[in-house]
Each structure stands twice: as structure tokens, then as C-alpha cells.
Amino acid sequence: MKLAVAALLVASAAAFAPSPASKASTSLKVSELELGVTEPLGVYDPLGWLESEPEAFERRRAVERKHGRVAMAAVVGTIVHNNHIVFDGYLSPSAGLKFSDVPTGIDGIRAIPTAGLAQILAFFALVELAWMPASKYDGDYGVGYFGVDIADPEEKARKLNVELNNGRAAMMGIMGNMVAEVLTGQTMYEQYSAGHISPFGDGQGVF
């Protein structure tokens, strides 16, 4: 069941593929405007932004890519923590707070001391401003694919498509998880261990 939940969160990418397509290239040596085009939607630009605001596409694609990466990390973290896989030791020795004391789900953020939240925000700032700056729109930070640079443009395009689509699925998945948790009052673990897969029931069963 746990594997089914994980697969469900990651595998729905193709259904949500709002991506423009054209012929501009970036330093990635693949066409950014052709990435993410998924059948049956094809080129999905219902508001006509490619025609009316073509100069804004690069930034929007960078935002989509970064949000997708963050969402993928969030989904993995949610699944891991909801299965009670945690670090040993203390999150805050001064507060006597162990990692295992942090509750799963949205309530976990409330258990983190203020100093810990400040450290998280400082790390975000480091990533955004220096390590992986948001101003670098192509999203290529020189780390390659698990440390390996992909020289073949077709293979690179395929993996970038996978990243975009998985990111889209993850954005839907993490938002859906948070909404379901608020509606049901149950964490992901509590929902699927009880067989409660609908947010519109009484907390037990399918409906």
C-alpha cells in the first residue's frame, strides 16, 4: 500500500502538462520551448501568453522547474516522514526535542523551535541567492545528472522532460496531500492505513 501511494503521487505527471512549445534554444543545447509538451494536450497555452508575452516564458519555465524540484523533495520527505523514518538523536538538544518527537503532517512545522525555522529560512536564502540562484533561468547548476553530464541532446531532453512532468505531478501531489490532511484531520499515514482515500467521508473507509 505504501508503494502504491508513492507511485500515485509521482505517476500522474502526464495529466497535468501546461507547457508551451516553439523553437528557441538555451545553453542546455535543447529547445526549452519544446520541453514538457505531453500528449494529448500538446502545446498548452490557453491564455495565449506565447504570443502576447514571449519574453516572459523563460522566467515562467524557470519558476515551474524550481517549484517542481521543491515539490518533488516535499513529496519524498512527506512519504518518508509519514512512514516514521526519522533521524536518530536530537533536533534541538537545548529544547530536549528529538527528531522522533516531531509529528507527521502539517503540524510538524509547529514543533520546530524558532531558531530552527530561522536556520531553514537562512538556508533557503543561501540557495536562492548564491548556490542555485533564481536568476539562473536555465536551471543548470553544473551538477549534472547524479554527477554525470549528459552530452547527447536527445537523452538530455528526455530526462528534462521527465523532470518537468514529475515536478508537475509532485506539485499536484503535495498540494493534494495538504488539502486532504486539512479536510480529514488525518495525516497521509493515518489515511491510507485506515483505507480512507476520499476526503469527503467520515474519516474511515473509501467514502
Protein backbone atom coordinates (compact mmCIF):
# COMPACT_ATOMS: atom_id res chain seq x y z
CA MET A 1 0.00 0.00 0.00
CA LYS A 2 2.86 2.37 0.81
CA LEU A 3 4.41 1.78 -2.58
CA ALA A 4 1.05 2.36 -4.23
CA VAL A 5 0.70 5.74 -2.52
CA ALA A 6 4.20 6.75 -3.59
CA ALA A 7 3.56 5.67 -7.17
CA LEU A 8 0.26 7.55 -7.21
CA LEU A 9 1.91 10.80 -6.16
CA VAL A 10 4.66 10.55 -8.76
CA ALA A 11 3.00 8.91 -11.74
CA SER A 12 0.22 11.38 -12.60
CA ALA A 13 2.52 13.81 -14.42
CA ALA A 14 1.15 13.35 -17.91
CA ALA A 15 -2.30 14.58 -16.97
CA PHE A 16 -1.03 18.00 -15.94
CA ALA A 17 1.23 19.29 -18.68
CA PRO A 18 0.71 23.00 -19.31
CA SER A 19 3.78 23.72 -21.40
CA PRO A 20 4.42 25.97 -24.42
CA ALA A 21 6.42 24.92 -27.45
CA SER A 22 8.38 26.73 -30.17
CA LYS A 23 11.96 26.92 -31.43
CA ALA A 24 14.12 28.90 -29.01
CA SER A 25 17.25 27.26 -27.57
CA THR A 26 19.11 27.78 -24.31
CA SER A 27 22.55 26.86 -23.03
CA LEU A 28 21.20 23.37 -22.33
CA LYS A 29 21.51 22.66 -26.08
CA VAL A 30 17.90 21.52 -26.21
CA SER A 31 14.80 23.52 -27.07
CA GLU A 32 13.32 24.82 -23.81
CA LEU A 33 10.06 25.65 -25.58
CA GLU A 34 9.62 22.07 -26.72
CA LEU A 35 10.25 20.54 -23.30
CA GLY A 36 7.27 19.36 -21.31
CA VAL A 37 4.91 19.06 -24.27
CA THR A 38 2.85 15.99 -23.42
CA GLU A 39 0.09 14.32 -25.39
CA PRO A 40 -2.86 14.60 -25.62
CA LEU A 41 -2.60 18.29 -24.62
CA GLY A 42 0.34 19.08 -26.86
CA VAL A 43 1.21 22.78 -26.77
CA TYR A 44 -0.95 24.00 -23.88
CA ASP A 45 -1.18 27.79 -23.88
CA PRO A 46 -4.87 28.64 -23.34
CA LEU A 47 -4.18 32.28 -22.43
CA GLY A 48 -2.02 32.90 -25.48
CA TRP A 49 0.98 34.07 -23.45
CA LEU A 50 3.44 32.72 -26.01
CA GLU A 51 2.12 35.24 -28.50
CA SER A 52 1.36 38.14 -26.15
CA GLU A 53 4.28 37.79 -23.69
CA PRO A 54 7.00 35.66 -25.31
CA GLU A 55 9.74 37.40 -23.31
CA ALA A 56 8.21 36.16 -20.03
CA PHE A 57 8.35 32.48 -20.97
CA GLU A 58 11.92 31.87 -19.80
CA ARG A 59 11.17 33.12 -16.30
CA ARG A 60 7.89 31.18 -16.09
CA ARG A 61 9.66 27.99 -17.15
CA ALA A 62 12.38 28.62 -14.53
CA VAL A 63 9.71 29.11 -11.86
CA GLU A 64 7.91 25.93 -12.96
CA ARG A 65 11.14 23.94 -12.89
CA LYS A 66 12.22 25.19 -9.46
CA HIS A 67 8.78 24.73 -7.91
CA GLY A 68 8.69 21.22 -9.36
CA ARG A 69 12.04 20.38 -7.81
CA VAL A 70 10.96 21.70 -4.42
CA ALA A 71 7.66 19.79 -4.67
CA MET A 72 9.43 16.53 -5.54
CA ALA A 73 11.62 16.91 -2.45
CA ALA A 74 8.50 17.72 -0.41
CA VAL A 75 6.65 14.62 -1.62
CA VAL A 76 9.60 12.34 -0.86
CA GLY A 77 10.02 13.95 2.56
CA THR A 78 6.32 13.60 3.31
CA ILE A 79 6.28 9.91 2.39
CA VAL A 80 9.44 9.19 4.38
CA HIS A 81 8.29 11.07 7.50
CA ASN A 82 4.76 9.68 7.35
CA ASN A 83 6.27 6.20 7.46
CA HIS A 84 8.07 7.25 10.65
CA ILE A 85 11.54 7.11 9.13
CA VAL A 86 13.45 9.76 11.08
CA PHE A 87 16.99 10.66 12.14
CA ASP A 88 18.27 9.43 15.46
CA GLY A 89 19.16 11.97 18.10
CA TYR A 90 18.01 15.49 18.84
CA LEU A 91 16.63 18.16 16.56
CA SER A 92 17.18 20.66 19.40
CA PRO A 93 19.29 19.44 22.32
CA SER A 94 18.68 22.67 24.25
CA ALA A 95 14.91 22.16 23.98
CA GLY A 96 15.15 18.40 24.56
CA LEU A 97 13.41 17.86 21.20
CA LYS A 98 14.19 14.65 19.33
CA PHE A 99 13.56 14.15 15.62
CA SER A 100 11.13 11.39 16.56
CA ASP A 101 9.13 13.91 18.64
CA VAL A 102 8.18 15.96 15.58
CA PRO A 103 4.66 14.94 14.49
CA THR A 104 3.99 13.87 10.92
CA GLY A 105 1.96 16.05 8.60
CA ILE A 106 1.46 19.81 8.59
CA ASP A 107 1.61 20.05 12.39
CA GLY A 108 5.29 19.10 12.25
CA ILE A 109 6.29 22.67 11.34
CA ARG A 110 4.79 23.94 14.60
CA ALA A 111 7.07 21.70 16.65
CA ILE A 112 10.28 23.19 15.26
CA PRO A 113 11.83 25.84 17.53
CA THR A 114 12.05 29.41 16.26
CA ALA A 115 15.83 29.16 15.91
CA GLY A 116 15.38 26.08 13.74
CA LEU A 117 12.91 27.86 11.47
CA ALA A 118 15.36 30.76 11.17
CA GLN A 119 18.09 28.32 10.09
CA ILE A 120 15.78 26.84 7.45
CA LEU A 121 14.98 30.30 6.07
CA ALA A 122 18.68 31.22 6.06
CA PHE A 123 19.43 28.04 4.08
CA PHE A 124 16.69 28.96 1.58
CA ALA A 125 18.28 32.38 1.16
CA LEU A 126 21.70 30.82 0.57
CA VAL A 127 20.29 28.51 -2.11
CA GLU A 128 18.24 31.23 -3.83
CA LEU A 129 20.89 33.96 -3.79
CA ALA A 130 24.21 32.15 -4.10
CA TRP A 131 24.28 28.37 -4.51
CA MET A 132 21.45 27.90 -7.02
CA PRO A 133 20.39 31.47 -7.83
CA ALA A 134 16.86 32.08 -9.05
CA SER A 135 18.30 34.43 -11.69
CA LYS A 136 19.84 31.44 -13.49
CA TYR A 137 16.82 30.62 -15.59
CA ASP A 138 18.12 27.52 -17.38
CA GLY A 139 18.24 25.61 -14.07
CA ASP A 140 21.60 24.04 -14.99
CA TYR A 141 23.78 24.44 -11.90
CA GLY A 142 26.65 22.30 -13.18
CA VAL A 143 25.90 19.25 -11.06
CA GLY A 144 24.79 17.10 -13.99
CA TYR A 145 22.54 14.05 -13.71
CA PHE A 146 23.66 12.43 -10.46
CA GLY A 147 27.07 13.99 -11.10
CA VAL A 148 27.27 12.92 -14.76
CA ASP A 149 26.97 15.41 -17.63
CA ILE A 150 24.72 14.19 -20.44
CA ALA A 151 26.28 15.00 -23.80
CA ASP A 152 23.55 13.53 -26.02
CA PRO A 153 20.91 16.25 -26.67
CA GLU A 154 18.12 13.69 -27.16
CA GLU A 155 18.89 11.92 -23.89
CA LYS A 156 19.18 15.27 -22.07
CA ALA A 157 15.83 16.40 -23.50
CA ARG A 158 14.21 13.12 -22.39
CA LYS A 159 15.48 13.47 -18.83
CA LEU A 160 14.49 17.16 -18.68
CA ASN A 161 11.00 16.16 -19.83
CA VAL A 162 10.87 13.54 -17.10
CA GLU A 163 11.94 16.15 -14.54
CA LEU A 164 9.31 18.67 -15.66
CA ASN A 165 6.48 16.16 -15.70
CA ASN A 166 7.44 14.59 -12.38
CA GLY A 167 7.70 18.08 -10.94
CA ARG A 168 4.19 18.89 -12.16
CA ALA A 169 2.87 15.69 -10.63
CA ALA A 170 4.67 16.45 -7.38
CA MET A 171 3.17 19.96 -7.21
CA MET A 172 -0.30 18.46 -7.55
CA GLY A 173 0.60 15.65 -5.15
CA ILE A 174 1.91 17.79 -2.29
CA MET A 175 -0.98 20.26 -2.61
CA GLY A 176 -3.46 17.39 -2.67
CA ASN A 177 -1.84 15.83 0.38
CA MET A 178 -2.03 19.06 2.38
CA VAL A 179 -5.64 19.73 1.36
CA ALA A 180 -6.70 16.17 2.22
CA GLU A 181 -4.97 16.40 5.59
CA VAL A 182 -6.78 19.63 6.47
CA LEU A 183 -10.15 18.30 5.27
CA THR A 184 -9.92 14.92 7.00
CA GLY A 185 -7.83 15.81 10.05
CA GLN A 186 -5.72 12.74 9.24
CA THR A 187 -2.11 12.60 8.07
CA MET A 188 -1.20 10.65 4.94
CA TYR A 189 -0.17 7.67 7.06
CA GLU A 190 -3.44 7.73 9.03
CA GLN A 191 -5.49 8.00 5.84
CA TYR A 192 -4.02 5.09 3.92
CA SER A 193 -3.58 2.85 6.98
CA ALA A 194 -7.33 3.30 7.60
CA GLY A 195 -8.16 2.79 3.91
CA HIS A 196 -9.56 6.31 3.85
CA ILE A 197 -8.79 7.54 0.33
CA SER A 198 -11.60 10.07 -0.06
CA PRO A 199 -11.60 13.45 1.71
CA PHE A 200 -15.39 13.58 1.71
CA GLY A 201 -16.19 10.76 4.13
CA ASP A 202 -16.21 10.43 7.89
CA GLY A 203 -12.57 9.54 8.26
CA GLN A 204 -13.00 5.81 7.68
CA GLY A 205 -13.38 3.72 4.55
CA VAL A 206 -13.35 4.81 0.92
CA PHE A 207 -16.31 7.15 1.15
